[in-house]
Backbone as numpy.savetxt, mean C-alpha at the origin, in Angstrom:
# Nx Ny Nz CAx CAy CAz Cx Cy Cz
-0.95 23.75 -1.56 -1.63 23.24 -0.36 -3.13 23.28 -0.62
-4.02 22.31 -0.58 -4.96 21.91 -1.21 -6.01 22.65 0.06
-7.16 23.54 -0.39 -8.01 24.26 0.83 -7.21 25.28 1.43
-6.17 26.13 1.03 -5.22 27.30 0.92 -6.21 28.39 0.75
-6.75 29.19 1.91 -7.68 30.35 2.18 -8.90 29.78 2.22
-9.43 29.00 2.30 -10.56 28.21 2.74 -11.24 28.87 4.10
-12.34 29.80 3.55 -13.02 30.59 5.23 -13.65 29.42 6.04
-14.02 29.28 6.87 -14.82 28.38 7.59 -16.41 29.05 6.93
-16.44 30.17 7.24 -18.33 30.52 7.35 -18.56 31.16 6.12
-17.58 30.51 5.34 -18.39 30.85 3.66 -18.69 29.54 3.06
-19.50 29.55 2.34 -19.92 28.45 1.54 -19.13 27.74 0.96
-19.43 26.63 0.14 -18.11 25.67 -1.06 -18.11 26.66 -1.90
-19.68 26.91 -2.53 -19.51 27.92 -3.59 -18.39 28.71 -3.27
-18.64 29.82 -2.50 -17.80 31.27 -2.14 -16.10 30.86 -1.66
-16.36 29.79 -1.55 -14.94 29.01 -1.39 -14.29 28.81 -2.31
-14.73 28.40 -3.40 -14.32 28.37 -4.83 -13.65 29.14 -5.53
-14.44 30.18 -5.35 -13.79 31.59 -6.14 -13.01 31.97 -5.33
-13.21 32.17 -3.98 -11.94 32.45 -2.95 -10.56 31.70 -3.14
-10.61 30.24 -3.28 -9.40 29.65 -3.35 -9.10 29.81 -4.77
-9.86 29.54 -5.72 -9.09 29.53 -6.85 -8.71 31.36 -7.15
-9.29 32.26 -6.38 -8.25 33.69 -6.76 -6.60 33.74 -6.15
-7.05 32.65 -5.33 -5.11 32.43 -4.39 -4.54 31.77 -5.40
-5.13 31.00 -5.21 -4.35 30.19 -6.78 -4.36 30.56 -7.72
-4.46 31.64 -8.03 -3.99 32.17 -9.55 -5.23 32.40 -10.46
-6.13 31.76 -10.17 -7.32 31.66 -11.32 -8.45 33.32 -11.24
-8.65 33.49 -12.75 -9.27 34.60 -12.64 -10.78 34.32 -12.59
-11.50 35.33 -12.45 -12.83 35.07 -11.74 -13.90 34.42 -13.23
-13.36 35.20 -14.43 -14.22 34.48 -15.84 -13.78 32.71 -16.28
-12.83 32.60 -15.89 -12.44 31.03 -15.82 -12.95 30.48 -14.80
-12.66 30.72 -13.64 -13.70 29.86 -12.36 -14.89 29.92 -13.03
-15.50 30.75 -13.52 -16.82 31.09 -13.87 -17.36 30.05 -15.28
-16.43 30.19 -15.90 -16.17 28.37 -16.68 -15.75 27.60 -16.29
-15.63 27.26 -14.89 -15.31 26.04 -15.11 -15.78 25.32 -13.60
-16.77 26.37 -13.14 -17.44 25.85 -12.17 -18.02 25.26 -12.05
-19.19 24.54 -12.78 -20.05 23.57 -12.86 -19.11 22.06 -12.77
-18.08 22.15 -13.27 -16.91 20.84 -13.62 -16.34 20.92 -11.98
-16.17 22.05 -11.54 -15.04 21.85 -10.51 -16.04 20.97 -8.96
-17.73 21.91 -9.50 -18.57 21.19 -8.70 -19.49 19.57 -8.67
-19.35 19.33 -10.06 -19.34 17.89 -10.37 -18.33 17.17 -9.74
-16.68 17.20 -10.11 -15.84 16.60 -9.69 -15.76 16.60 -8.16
-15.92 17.41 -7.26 -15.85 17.57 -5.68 -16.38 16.44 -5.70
-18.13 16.12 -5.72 -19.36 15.38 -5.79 -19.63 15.84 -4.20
-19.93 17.09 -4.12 -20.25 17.73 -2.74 -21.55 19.21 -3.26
-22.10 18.61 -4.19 -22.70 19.59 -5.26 -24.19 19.83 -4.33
-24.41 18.40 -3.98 -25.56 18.88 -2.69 -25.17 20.11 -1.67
-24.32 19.86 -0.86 -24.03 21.28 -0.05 -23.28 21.87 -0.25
-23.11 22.57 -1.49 -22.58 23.36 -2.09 -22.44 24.79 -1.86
-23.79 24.91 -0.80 -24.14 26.39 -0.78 -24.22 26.23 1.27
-24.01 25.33 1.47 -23.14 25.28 2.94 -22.01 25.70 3.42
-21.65 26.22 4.71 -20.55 27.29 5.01 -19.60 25.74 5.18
-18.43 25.62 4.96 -17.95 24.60 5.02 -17.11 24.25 6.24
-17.54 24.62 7.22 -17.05 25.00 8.74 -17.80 23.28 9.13
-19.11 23.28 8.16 -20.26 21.79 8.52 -19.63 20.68 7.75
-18.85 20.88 6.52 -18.19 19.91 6.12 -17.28 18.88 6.77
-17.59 17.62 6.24 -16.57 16.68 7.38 -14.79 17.10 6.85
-13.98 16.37 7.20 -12.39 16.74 6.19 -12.82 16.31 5.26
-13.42 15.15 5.05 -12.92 14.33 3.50 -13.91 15.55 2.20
-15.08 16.14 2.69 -15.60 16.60 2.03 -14.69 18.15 1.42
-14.24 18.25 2.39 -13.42 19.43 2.64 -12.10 19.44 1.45
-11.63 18.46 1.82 -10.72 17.87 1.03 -10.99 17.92 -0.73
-12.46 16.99 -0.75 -12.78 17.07 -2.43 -12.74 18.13 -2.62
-13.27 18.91 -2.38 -13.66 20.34 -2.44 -12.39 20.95 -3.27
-11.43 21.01 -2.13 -10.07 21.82 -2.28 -9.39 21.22 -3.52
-9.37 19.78 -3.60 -8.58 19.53 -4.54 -9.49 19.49 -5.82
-10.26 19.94 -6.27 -11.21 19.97 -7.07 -11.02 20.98 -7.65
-11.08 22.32 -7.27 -10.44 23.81 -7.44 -9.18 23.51 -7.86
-8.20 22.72 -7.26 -6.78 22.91 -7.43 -6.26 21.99 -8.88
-7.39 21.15 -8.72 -7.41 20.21 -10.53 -7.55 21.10 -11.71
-8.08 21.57 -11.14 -8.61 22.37 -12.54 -7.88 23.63 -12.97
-6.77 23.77 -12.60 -5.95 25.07 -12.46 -5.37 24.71 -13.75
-5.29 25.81 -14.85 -4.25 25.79 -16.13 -3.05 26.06 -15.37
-2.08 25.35 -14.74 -0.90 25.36 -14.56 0.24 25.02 -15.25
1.28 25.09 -15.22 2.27 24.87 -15.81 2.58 23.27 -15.09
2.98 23.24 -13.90 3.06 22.73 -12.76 2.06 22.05 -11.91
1.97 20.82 -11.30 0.76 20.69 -10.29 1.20 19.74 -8.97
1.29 20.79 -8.18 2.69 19.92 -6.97 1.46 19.34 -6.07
1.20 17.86 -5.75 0.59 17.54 -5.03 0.99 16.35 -3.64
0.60 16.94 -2.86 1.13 16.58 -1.67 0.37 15.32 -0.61
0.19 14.21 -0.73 -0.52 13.32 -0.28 -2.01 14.04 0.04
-2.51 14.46 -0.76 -4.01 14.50 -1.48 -5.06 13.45 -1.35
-3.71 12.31 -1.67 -5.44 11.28 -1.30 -5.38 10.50 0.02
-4.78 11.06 0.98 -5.18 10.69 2.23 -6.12 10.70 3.32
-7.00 11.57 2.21 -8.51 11.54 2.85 -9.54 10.98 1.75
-10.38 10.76 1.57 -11.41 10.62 0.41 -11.68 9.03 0.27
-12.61 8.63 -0.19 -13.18 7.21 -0.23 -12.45 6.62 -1.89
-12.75 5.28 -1.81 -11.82 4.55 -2.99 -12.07 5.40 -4.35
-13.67 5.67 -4.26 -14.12 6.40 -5.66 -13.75 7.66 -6.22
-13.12 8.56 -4.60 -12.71 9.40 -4.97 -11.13 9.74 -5.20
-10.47 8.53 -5.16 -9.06 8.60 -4.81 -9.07 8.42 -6.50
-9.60 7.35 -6.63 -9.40 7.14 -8.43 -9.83 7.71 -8.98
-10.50 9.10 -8.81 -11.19 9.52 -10.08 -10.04 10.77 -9.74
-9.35 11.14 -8.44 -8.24 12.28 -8.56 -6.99 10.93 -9.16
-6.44 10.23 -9.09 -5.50 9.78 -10.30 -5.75 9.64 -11.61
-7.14 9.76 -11.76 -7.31 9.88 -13.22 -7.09 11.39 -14.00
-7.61 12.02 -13.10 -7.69 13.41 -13.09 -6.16 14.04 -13.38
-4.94 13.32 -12.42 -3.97 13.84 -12.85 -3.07 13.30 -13.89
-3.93 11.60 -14.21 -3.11 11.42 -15.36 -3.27 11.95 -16.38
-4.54 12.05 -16.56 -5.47 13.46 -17.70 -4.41 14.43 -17.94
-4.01 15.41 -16.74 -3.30 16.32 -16.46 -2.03 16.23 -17.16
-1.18 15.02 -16.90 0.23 14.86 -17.33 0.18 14.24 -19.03
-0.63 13.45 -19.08 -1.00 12.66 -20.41 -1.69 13.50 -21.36
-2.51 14.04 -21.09 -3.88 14.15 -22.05 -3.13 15.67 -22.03
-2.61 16.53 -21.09 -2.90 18.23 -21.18 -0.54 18.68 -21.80
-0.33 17.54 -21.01 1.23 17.62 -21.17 1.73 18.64 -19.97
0.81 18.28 -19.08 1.48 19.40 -18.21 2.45 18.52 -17.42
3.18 19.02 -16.00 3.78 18.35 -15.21 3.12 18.24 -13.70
3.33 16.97 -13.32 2.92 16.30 -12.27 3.57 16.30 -10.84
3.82 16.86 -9.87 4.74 16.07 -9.16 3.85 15.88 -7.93
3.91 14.75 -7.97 3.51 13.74 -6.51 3.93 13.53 -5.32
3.71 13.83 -4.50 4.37 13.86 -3.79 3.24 12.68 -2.33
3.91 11.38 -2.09 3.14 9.85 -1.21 3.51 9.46 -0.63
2.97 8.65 0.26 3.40 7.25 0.95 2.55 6.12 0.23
1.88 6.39 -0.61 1.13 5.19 -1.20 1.67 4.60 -2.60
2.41 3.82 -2.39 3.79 2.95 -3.07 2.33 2.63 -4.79
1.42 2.14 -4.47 0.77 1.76 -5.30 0.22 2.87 -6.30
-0.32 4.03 -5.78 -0.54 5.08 -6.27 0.78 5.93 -7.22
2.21 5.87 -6.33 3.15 6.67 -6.84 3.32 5.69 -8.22
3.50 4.47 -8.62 3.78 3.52 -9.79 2.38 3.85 -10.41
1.35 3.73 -10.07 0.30 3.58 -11.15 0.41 4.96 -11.73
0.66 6.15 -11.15 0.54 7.80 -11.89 1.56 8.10 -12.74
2.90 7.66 -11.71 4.25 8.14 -11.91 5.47 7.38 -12.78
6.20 7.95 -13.23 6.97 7.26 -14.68 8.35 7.00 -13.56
8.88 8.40 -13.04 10.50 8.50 -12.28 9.96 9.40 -11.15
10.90 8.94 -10.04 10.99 9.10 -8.82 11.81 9.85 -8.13
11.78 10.21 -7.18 12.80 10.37 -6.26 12.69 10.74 -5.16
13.61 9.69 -3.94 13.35 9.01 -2.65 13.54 10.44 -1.74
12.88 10.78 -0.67 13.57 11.61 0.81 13.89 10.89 1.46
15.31 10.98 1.97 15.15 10.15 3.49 15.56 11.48 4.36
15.09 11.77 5.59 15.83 12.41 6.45 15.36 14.19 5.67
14.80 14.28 5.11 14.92 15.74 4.23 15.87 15.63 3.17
16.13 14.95 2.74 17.07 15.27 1.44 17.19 14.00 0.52
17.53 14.52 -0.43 17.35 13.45 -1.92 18.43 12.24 -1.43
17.75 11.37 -1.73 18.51 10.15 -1.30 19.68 9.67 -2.78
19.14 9.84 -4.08 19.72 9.48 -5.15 19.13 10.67 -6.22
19.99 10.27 -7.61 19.38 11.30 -8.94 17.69 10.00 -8.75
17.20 11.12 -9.97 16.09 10.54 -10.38 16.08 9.54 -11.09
15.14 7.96 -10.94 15.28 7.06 -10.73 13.79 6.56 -11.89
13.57 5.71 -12.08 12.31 5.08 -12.46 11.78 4.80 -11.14
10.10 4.65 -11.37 9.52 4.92 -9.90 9.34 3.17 -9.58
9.61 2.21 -10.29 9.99 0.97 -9.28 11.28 0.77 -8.78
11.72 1.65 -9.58 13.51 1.28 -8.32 13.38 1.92 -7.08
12.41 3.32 -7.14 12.64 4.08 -5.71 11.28 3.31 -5.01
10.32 2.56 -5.85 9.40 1.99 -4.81 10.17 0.99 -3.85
11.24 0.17 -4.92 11.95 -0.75 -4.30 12.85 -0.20 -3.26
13.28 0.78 -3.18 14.63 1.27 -2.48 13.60 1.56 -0.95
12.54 2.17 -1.06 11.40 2.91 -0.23 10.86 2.02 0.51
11.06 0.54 0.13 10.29 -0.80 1.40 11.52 -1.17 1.48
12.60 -1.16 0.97 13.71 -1.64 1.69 13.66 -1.85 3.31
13.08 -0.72 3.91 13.41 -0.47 5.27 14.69 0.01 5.67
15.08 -0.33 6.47 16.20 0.33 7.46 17.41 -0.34 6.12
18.32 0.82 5.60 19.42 0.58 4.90 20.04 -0.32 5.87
20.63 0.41 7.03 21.57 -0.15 7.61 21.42 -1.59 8.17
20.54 -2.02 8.15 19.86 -3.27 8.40 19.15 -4.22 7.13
19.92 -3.93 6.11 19.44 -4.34 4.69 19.46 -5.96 4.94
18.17 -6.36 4.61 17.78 -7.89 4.67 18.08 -8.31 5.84
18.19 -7.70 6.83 18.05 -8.23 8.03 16.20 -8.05 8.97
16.26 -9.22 9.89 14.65 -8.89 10.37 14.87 -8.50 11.68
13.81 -7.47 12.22 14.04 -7.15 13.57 13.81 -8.33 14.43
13.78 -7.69 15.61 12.71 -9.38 16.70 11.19 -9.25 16.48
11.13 -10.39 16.44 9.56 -11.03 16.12 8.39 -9.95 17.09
8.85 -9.50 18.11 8.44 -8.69 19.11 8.22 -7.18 18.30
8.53 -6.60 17.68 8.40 -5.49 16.85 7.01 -5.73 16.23
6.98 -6.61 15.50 5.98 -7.15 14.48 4.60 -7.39 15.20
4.78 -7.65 16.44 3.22 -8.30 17.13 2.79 -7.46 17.59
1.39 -7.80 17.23 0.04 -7.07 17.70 -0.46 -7.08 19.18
-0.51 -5.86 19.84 -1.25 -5.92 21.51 -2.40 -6.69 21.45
-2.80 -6.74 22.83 -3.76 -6.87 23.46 -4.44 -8.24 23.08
-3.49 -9.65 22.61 -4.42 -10.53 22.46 -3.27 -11.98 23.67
-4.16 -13.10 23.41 -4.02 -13.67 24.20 -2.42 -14.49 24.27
-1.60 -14.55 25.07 -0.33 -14.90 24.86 -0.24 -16.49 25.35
-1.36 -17.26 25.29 -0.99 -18.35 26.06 -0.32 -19.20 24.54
-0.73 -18.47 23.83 0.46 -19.24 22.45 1.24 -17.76 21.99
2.26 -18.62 21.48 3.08 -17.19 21.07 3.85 -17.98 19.85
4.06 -17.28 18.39 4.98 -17.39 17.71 6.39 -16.99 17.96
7.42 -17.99 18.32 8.53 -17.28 18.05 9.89 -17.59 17.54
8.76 -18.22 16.52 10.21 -18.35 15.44 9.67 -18.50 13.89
10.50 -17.61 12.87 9.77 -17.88 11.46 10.89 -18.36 10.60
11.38 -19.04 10.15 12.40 -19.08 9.21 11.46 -19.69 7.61
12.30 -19.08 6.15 11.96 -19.42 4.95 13.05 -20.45 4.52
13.15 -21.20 4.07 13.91 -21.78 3.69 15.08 -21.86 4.34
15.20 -21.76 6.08 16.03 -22.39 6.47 16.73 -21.20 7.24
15.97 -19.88 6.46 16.27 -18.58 7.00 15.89 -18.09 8.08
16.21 -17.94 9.67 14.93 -17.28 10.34 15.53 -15.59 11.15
16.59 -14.98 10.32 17.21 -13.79 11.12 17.24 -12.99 9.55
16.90 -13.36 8.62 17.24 -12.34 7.38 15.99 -13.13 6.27
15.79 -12.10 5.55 15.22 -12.37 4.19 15.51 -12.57 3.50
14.63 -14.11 3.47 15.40 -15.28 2.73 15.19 -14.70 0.82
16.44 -14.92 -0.23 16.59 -14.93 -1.44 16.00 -15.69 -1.97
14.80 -15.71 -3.02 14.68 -17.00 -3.73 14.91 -16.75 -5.58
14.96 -17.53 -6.49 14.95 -17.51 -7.63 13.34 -17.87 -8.14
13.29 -17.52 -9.20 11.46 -17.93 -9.75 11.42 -18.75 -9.53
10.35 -19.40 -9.43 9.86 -20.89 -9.55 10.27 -21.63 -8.15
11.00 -21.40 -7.74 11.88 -21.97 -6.66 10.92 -22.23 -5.41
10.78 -23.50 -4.98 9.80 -23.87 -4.07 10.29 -23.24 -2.46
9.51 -22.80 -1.76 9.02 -22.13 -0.55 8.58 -22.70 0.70
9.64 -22.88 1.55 9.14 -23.59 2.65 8.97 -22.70 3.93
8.21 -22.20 4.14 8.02 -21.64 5.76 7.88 -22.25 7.40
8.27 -22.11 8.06 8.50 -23.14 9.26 8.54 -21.74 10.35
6.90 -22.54 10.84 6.87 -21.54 12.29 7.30 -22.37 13.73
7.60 -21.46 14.27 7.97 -22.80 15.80 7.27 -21.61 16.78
5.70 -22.44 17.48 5.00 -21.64 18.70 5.05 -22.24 19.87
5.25 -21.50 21.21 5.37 -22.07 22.20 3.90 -21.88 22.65
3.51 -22.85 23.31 2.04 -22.34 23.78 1.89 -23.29 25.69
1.51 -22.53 26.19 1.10 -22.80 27.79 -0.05 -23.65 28.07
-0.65 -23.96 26.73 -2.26 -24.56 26.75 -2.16 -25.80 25.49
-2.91 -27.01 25.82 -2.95 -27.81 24.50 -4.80 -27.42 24.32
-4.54 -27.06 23.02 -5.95 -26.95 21.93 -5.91 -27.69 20.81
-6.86 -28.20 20.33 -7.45 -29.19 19.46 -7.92 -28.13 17.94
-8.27 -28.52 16.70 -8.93 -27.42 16.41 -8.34 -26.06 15.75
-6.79 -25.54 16.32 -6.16 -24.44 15.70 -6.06 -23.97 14.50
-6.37 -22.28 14.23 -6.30 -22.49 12.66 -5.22 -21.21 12.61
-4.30 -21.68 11.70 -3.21 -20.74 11.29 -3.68 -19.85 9.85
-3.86 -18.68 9.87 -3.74 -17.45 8.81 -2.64 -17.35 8.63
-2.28 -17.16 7.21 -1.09 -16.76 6.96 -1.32 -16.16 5.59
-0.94 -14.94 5.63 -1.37 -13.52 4.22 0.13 -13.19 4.01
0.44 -13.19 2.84 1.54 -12.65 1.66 1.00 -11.67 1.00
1.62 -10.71 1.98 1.53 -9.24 0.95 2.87 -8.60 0.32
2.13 -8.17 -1.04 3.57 -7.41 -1.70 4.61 -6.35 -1.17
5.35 -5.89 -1.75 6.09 -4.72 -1.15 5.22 -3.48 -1.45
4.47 -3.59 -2.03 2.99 -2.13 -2.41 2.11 -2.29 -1.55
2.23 -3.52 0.01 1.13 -3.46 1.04 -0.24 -4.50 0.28
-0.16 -4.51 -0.82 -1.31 -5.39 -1.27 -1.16 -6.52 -1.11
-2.61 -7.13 -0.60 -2.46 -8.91 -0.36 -2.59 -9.67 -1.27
-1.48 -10.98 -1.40 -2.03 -11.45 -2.77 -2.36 -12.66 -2.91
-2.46 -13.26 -1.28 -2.95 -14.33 -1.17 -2.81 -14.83 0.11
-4.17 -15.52 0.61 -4.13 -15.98 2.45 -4.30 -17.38 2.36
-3.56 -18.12 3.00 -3.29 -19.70 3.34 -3.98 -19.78 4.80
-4.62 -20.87 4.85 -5.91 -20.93 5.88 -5.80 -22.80 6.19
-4.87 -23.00 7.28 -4.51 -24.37 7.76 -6.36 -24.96 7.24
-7.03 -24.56 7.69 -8.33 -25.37 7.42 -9.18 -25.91 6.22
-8.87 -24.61 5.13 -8.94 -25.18 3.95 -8.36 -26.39 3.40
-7.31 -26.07 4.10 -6.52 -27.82 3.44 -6.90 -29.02 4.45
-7.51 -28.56 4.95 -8.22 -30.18 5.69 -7.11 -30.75 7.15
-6.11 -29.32 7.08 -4.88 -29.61 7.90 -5.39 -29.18 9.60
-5.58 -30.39 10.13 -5.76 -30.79 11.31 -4.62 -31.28 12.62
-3.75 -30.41 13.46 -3.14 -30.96 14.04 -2.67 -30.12 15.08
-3.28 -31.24 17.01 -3.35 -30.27 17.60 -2.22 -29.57 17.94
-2.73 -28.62 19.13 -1.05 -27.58 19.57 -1.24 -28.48 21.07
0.17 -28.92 21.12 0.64 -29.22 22.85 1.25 -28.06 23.71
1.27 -28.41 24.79 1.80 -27.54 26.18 3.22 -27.78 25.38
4.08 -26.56 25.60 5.87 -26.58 24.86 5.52 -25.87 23.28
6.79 -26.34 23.16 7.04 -26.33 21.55 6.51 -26.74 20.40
5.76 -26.21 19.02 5.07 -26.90 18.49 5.54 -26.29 17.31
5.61 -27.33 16.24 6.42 -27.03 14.80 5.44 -27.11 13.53
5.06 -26.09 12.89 4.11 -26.49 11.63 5.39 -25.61 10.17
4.86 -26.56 9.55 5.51 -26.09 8.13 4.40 -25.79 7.03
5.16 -24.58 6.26 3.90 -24.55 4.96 4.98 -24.79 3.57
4.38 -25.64 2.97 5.32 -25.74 1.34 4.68 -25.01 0.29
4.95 -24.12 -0.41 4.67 -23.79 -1.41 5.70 -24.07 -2.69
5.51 -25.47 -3.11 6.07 -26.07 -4.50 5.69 -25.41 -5.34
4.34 -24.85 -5.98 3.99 -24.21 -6.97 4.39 -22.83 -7.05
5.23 -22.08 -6.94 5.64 -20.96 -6.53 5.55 -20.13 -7.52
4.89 -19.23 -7.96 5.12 -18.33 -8.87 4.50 -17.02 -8.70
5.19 -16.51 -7.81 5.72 -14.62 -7.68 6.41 -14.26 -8.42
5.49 -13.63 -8.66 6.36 -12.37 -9.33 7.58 -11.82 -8.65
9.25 -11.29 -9.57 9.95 -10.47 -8.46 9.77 -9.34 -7.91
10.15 -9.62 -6.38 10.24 -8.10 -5.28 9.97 -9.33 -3.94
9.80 -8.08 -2.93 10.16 -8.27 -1.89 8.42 -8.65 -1.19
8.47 -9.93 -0.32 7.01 -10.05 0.36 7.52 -10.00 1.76
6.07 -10.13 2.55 6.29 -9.72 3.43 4.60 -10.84 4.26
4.84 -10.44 5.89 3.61 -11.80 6.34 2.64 -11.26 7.27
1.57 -11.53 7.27 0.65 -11.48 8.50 0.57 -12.85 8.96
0.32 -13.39 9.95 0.65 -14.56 10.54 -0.36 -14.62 11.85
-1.51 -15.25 12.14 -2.11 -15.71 13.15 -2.42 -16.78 13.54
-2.62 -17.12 14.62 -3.05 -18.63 15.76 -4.24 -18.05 15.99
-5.72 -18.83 15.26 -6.94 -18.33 16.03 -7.58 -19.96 16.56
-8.49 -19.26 16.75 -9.43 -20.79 16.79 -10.69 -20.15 16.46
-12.15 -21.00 16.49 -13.30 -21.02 16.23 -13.87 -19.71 14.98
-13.32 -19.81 14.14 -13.21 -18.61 12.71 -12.74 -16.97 13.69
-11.64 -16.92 13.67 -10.97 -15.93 14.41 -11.82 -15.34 15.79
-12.63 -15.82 16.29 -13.14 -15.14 18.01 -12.02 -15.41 18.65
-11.09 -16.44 18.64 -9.96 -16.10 19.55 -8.93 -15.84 18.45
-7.97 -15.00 19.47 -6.54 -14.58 18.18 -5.69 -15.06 19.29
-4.91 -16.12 19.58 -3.82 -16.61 20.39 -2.57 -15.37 20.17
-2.02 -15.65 19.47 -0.89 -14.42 18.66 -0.75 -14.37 17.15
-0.77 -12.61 16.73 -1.04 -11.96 15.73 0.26 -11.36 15.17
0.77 -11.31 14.23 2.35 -11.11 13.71 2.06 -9.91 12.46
2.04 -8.61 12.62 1.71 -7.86 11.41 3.31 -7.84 10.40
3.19 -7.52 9.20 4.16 -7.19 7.91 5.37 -7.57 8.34
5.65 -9.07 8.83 7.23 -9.71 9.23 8.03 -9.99 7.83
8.54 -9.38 7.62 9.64 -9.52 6.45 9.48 -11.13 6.01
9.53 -11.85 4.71 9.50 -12.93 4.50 10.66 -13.55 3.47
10.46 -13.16 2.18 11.36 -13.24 1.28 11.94 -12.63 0.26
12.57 -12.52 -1.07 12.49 -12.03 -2.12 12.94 -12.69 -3.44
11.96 -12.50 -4.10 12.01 -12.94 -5.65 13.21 -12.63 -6.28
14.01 -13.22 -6.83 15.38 -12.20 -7.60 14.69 -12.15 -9.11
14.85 -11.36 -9.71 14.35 -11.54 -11.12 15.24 -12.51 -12.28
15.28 -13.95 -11.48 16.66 -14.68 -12.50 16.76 -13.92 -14.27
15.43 -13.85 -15.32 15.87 -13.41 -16.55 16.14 -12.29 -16.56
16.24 -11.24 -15.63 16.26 -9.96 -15.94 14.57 -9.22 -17.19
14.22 -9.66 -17.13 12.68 -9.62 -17.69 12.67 -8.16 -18.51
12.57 -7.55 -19.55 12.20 -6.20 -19.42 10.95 -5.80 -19.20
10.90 -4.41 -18.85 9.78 -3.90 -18.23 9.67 -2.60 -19.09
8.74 -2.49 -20.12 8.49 -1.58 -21.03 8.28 -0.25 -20.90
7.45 -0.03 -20.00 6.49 0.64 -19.52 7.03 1.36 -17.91
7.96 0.87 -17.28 8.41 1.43 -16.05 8.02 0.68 -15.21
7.28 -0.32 -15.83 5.77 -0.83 -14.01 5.83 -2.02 -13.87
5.60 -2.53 -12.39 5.45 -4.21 -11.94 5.02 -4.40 -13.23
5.83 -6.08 -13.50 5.09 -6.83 -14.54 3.90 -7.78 -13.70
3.18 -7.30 -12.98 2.25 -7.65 -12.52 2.14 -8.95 -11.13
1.84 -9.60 -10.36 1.86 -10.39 -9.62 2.10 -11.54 -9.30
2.14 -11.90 -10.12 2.52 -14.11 -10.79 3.38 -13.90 -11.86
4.21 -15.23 -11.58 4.95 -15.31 -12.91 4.55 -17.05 -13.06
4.25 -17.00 -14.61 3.97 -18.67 -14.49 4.95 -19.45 -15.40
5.23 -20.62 -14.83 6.15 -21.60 -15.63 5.08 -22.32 -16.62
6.37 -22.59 -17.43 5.59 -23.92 -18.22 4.15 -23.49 -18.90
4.32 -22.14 -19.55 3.39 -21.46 -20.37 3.45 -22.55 -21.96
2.30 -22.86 -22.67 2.36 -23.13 -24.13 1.61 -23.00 -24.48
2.21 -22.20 -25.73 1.48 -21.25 -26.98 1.12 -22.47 -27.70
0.32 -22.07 -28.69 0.10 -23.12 -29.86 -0.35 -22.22 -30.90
């Protein structure tokens, strides 16, 4: 537990030696290896502040800074980087790949950050409920098993009503998404395989002008690309009733796994948001060649056809 005896009205310094004597470390090793443990925090300015004034995140470097540096056998870490800024999240995964790579020690991770657990981690293994869901796994099968969502509801989508965002204006409403023809389950596709999306919005108001967002993010939460009705010069208004827009994506090349949608009706560069649709289940890539994967890890984000070497 990262900040484990942490006084409030002692300093980082006096904190240091305090936590790392819980943790095992003797006072001539802290004593080597303090200058490193106070570089890495990067809290070296108030260093000699009671840390009661520290914000969490500072609090945080702090603790896990001491706890990096431990000659352990073992280094059990427990969503650690749920506080700290981008610079400091990556320089603690570097820190522990150092750890597992460079020292041969052992790692265990313990996340919700699907992207983090694949970039550190080789093999996995899922909790559901408190208890091991399967043996140990390579960590993209349990990333994959881990966005699944609801087993019992495997490839099925909730109601569109789950997915939407409060507090914006309902005089348009999305309520209907189908992929290829799909609009109650997540639709299957093969590589390459062209992509048709078809929204159907009811709206109480005719507007001129509408611009549809639409973001494809991976099953790791990352976006990997936003479609913007306006860029394409696509002009066409919304009437009072029912109103039908389609998006084609012929050029299709995802990578396999599972995506997922953000989906908005704005007008005038988003000041109005008509209706907002967060992470609605969309489709999935099947991996038609079976591809190998060397290394344990996404083969990365695109897959492209019609590659030539020369």
């Amino acid at each position: 537990e990262v900040g484990t005896g942490f006084h409030p009205e002692l300093t980082g310094r006096e904190n240091i030696y305090l936590n790392g004597a819980i943790l095992g470390m003797r006072k001539r090793e802290i004593d080597r290896k303090l200058d490193e443990i106070i570089d890495f925090s990067g809290v070296e300015r108030y260093i000699d502040t009671p840390v009661k004034r520290y914000s969490s995140g500072m609090y945080v470097r702090l603790a896990f800074a001491v706890a990096a540096h431990l000659e352990s056998e073992i280094l059990i870490v427990d969503e650690v980087l749920a506080v700290g800024d981008a610079e400091f999240q990556k320089k603690c995964l570097g820190k522990m790949g150092e750890v597992s790579k460079g020292e041969g020690r052992t790692v265990l991770f313990v996340s919700h950050n699907m992207a983090s657990v694949l970039q550190l981690t080789s093999k996995s293994l899922v909790l559901e409920s408190g208890r091991n869901f399967q043996q140990m796994m390579t960590s993209k099968s349990a990333v994959n098993y881990f966005q699944s969502g609801n087993r019992s509801l495997k490839n099925k989508r909730k109601e569109l009503s789950f997915y939407r965002r409060p507090n914006v204006d309902y005089s348009m409403i999305i309520n209907e998404i189908s992929v290829n023809g799909r609009k109650d389950s997540i639709c299957e596709l093969d590589l390459f395989e062209e992509i048709q999306i078809e929204l159907k919005i009811d709206s109480q108001i005719a507007r001129f002008g509408i611009e549809i967002l639409f973001t494809i993010i991976n099953q790791n939460g990352e976006i990997i690309a936003t479609l913007n009705s306006c860029d394409q010069n696509f002009i066409k208004p919304i009437l009072i009733g029912e109103n039908n827009f389609e998006i084609k994506l012929a050029d299709n090349r995802f990578a396999p796994g599972k995506y997922s949608g953000h989906i908005a009706i704005t007008q005038d560069s988003i000041s109005i948001a008509y209706d907002y649709i967060l992470d609605v289940p969309l489709f999935e890539i099947r991996d038609t060649f079976q591809s190998p994967n060397w290394l344990d890890r996404p083969n990365g984000y695109l897959q492209f056809n019609n590659i030539k070497w020369e």
